[in-house]
Coordinates of C-alpha atoms in Angstrom, one line a residue:
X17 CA -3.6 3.9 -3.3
X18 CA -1.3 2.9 -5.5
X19 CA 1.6 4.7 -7.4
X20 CA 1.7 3.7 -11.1
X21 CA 1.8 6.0 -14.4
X22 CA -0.6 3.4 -16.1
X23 CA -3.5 3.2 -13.1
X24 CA -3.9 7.3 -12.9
X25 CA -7.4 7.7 -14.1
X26 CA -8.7 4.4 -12.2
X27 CA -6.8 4.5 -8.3
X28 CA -6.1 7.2 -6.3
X29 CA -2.7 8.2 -5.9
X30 CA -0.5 7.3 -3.1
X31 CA 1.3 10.7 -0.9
X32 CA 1.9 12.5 2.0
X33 CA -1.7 14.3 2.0
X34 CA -3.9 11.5 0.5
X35 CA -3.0 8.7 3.2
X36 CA -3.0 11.4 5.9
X37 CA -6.7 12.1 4.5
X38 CA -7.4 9.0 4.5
X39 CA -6.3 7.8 7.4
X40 CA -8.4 10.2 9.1
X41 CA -11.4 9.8 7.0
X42 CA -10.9 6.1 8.5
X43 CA -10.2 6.6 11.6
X44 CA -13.7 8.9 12.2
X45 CA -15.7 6.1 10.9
X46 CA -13.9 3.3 13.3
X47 CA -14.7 2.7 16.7
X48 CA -11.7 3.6 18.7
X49 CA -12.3 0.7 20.9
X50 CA -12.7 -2.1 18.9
X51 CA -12.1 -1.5 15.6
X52 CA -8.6 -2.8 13.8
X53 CA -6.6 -0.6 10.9
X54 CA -4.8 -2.8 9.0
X55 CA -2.6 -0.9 7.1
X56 CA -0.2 -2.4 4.2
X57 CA 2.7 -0.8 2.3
X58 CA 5.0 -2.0 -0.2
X59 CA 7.3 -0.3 -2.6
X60 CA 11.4 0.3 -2.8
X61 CA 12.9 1.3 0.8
X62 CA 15.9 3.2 2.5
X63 CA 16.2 3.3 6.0
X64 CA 13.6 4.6 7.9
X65 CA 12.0 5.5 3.7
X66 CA 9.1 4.4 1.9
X67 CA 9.8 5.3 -1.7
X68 CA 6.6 7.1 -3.1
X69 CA 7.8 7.8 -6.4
X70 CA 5.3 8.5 -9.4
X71 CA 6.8 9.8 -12.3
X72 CA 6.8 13.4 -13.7
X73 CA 5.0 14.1 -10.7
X74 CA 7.5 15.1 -8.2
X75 CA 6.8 13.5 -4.4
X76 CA 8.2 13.4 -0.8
X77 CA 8.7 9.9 0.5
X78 CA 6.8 8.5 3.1
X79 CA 9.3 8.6 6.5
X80 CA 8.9 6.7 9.6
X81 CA 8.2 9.6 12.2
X82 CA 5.3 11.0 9.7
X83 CA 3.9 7.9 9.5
X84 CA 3.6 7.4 13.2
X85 CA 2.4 11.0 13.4
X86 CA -0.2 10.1 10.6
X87 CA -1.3 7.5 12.1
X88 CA -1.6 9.1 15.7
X89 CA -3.4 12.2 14.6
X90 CA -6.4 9.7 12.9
X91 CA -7.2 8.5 16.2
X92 CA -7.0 4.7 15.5
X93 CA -5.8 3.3 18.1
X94 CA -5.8 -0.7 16.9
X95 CA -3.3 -1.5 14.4
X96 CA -1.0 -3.8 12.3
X97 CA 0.9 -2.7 9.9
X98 CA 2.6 -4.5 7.3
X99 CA 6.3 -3.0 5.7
X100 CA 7.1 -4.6 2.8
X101 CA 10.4 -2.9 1.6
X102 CA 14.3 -3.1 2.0
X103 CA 15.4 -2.2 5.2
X104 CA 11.8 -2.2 6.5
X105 CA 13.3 -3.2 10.2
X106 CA 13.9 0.9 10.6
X107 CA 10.1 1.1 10.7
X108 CA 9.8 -0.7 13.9
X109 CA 10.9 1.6 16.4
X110 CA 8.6 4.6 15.1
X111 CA 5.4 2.7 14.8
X112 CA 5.7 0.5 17.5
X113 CA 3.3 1.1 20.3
X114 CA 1.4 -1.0 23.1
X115 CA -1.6 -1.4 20.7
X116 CA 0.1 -1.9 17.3
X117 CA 2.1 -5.4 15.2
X118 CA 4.5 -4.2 13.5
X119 CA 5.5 -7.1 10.6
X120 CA 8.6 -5.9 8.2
X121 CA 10.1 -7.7 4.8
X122 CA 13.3 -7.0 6.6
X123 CA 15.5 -6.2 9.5
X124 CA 16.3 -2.6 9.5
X125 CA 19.8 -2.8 7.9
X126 CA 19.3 -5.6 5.4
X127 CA 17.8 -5.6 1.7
X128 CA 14.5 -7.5 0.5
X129 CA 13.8 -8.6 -2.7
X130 CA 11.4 -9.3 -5.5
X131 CA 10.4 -5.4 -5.9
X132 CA 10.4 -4.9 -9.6
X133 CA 7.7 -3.9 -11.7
X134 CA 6.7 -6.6 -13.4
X135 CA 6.9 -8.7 -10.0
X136 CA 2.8 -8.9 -8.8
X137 CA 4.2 -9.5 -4.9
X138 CA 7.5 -9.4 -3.5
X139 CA 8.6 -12.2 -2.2
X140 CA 8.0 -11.8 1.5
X141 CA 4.3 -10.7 0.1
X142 CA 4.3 -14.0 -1.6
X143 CA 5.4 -15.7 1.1
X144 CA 2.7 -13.7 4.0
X145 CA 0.0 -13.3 1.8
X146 CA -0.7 -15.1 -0.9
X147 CA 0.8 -18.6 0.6
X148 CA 0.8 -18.5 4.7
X149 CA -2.3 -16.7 5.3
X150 CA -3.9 -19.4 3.5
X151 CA -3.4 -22.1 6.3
X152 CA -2.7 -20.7 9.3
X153 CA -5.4 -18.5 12.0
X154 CA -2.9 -15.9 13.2
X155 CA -0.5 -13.4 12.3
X156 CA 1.9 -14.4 14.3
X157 CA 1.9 -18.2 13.0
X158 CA 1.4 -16.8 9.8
X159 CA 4.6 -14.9 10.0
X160 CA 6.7 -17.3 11.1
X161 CA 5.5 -19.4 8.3
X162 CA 6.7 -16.6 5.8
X163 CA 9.8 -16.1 7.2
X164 CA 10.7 -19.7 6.4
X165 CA 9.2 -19.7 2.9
X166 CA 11.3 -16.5 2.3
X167 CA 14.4 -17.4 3.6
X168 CA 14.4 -21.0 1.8
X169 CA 13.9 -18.6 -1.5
X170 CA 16.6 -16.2 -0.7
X171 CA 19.1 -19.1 0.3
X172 CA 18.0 -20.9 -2.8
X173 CA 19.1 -17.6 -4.9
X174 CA 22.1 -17.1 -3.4
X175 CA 20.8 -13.5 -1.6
X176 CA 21.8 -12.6 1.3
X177 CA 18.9 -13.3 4.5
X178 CA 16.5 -10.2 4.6
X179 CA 15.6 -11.6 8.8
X180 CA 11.6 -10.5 8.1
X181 CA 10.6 -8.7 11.4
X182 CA 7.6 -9.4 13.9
X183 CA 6.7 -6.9 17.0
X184 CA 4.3 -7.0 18.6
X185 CA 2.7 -4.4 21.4
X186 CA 2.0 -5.5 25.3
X187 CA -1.8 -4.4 25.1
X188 CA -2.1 -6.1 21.6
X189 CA -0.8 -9.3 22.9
X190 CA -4.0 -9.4 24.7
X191 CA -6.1 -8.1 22.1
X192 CA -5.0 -10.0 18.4
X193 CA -6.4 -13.1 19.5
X194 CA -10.0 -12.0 19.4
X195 CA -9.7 -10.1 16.4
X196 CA -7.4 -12.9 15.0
X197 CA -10.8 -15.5 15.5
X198 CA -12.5 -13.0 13.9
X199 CA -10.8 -12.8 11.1
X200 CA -9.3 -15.9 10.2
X201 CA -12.1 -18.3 12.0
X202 CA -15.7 -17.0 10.9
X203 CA -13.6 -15.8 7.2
X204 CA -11.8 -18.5 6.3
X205 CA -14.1 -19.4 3.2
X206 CA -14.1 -15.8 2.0
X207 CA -10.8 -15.1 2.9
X208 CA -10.1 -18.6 1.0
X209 CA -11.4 -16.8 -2.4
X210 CA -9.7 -13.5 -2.0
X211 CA -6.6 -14.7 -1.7
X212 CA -6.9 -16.0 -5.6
X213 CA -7.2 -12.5 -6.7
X214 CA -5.0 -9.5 -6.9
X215 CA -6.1 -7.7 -4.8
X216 CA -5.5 -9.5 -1.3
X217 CA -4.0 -6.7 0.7
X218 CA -6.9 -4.8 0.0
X219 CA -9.7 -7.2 0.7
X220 CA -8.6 -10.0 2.9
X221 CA -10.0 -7.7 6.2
X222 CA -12.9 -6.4 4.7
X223 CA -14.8 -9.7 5.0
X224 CA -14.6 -9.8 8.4
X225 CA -17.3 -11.1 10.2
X226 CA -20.3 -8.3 10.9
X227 CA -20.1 -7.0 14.2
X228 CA -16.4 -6.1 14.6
X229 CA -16.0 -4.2 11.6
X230 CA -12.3 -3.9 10.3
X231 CA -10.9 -0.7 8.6
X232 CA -8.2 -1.5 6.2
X233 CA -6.2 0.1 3.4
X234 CA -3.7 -0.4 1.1
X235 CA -0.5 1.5 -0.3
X236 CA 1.7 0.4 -2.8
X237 CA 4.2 1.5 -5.1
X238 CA 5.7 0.6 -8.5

């Protein structure tokens, strides 16, 4: 879903109803026990605010507690979710649960930056997606790997540290690394490939290997 006057006849806009809806139509066709949602959004960010701006069209913006009510009324139980906004940190204690990672752009009070339209990734997306996914097989490594890359760029820049954010649930501890070999193990070729193209955030789960189907969407904002 994405939220850009030039892509209205060609993706389906981002709000309050249409990820609701489609978290639910998501979460019937996932199995509750296995499946994984990973869920991405990036746009501009207040505290505990997603901005979901799409001009004329008048919108609310996307809050913490709906989200976690969102996601809690779909049924999926699996998740990681991905914040990529300033003062993504407030998003942590809301969607937080035994069976979720939680990964932020920031800490909750602090700023992060690269969020301009004619930017194709911020630069903590740059930094997760586009570089450390490439060579490492979990999130968590992964993350760590972006933090570095983004702080290094911020430091370079002059900005002050944005402190990227990682949480992750007791039960999900247990869990990632089977959906992590998944993933990143049986994928790496296809996942290899994907990450060349724009669309990473969307299709880097969907190859996942048959068998342990992943559900995955995307939500961004211009």
């Amino acid at each position: 879903m994405i939220n850009n006057t030039y892509s209205w006849l060609d993706e389906p806009i981002a709000t309050k109803t249409s990820i609701l809806r489609g978290l639910k139509k998501i979460g019937q066709q996932m199995n509750a026990d296995e499946d994984v949602l990973f869920l991405t959004l990036s746009s501009h960010g207040n505290e505990n605010i997603i901005q979901l701006a799409n001009p004329p069209l008048a919108m609310e913006n996307l809050d913490a507690a709906w989200l976690r009510e969102a996601l809690d009324a779909s049924g999926i139980r699996w998740r990681v979710i991905v914040v990529s906004a300033c003062y993504s940190g407030s998003f942590i204690d809301e969607l937080a649960s035994p069976t979720t990672v939680v990964i932020t752009a920031s800490a909750a009070d602090k700023a992060s930056f690269g969020c301009t339209n004619t930017a194709e990734m911020t630069y903590f997306g740059q930094a997760f997606f586009a570089e450390s996914l490439r060579g490492n097989t979990s999130f968590e490594s992964a993350f760590k790997d972006a933090r570095l890359r983004v702080n290094e760029r911020e430091s370079a820049m002059g900005f002050e540290p944005s402190e990227p954010q990682m949480v992750i649930g007791s039960l999900m501890e247990t869990a990632l690394p089977a959906f992590e070999q998944v993933l990143f193990d049986k994928t790496r070729p296809p996942v290899a490939s994907i990450i060349d193209s724009d669309s990473i955030a969307i299709n880097i789960v969907e190859d996942s290997a048959s068998g342990q189907p992943v559900a995955n969407t995307a939500i961004t904002a211009n």
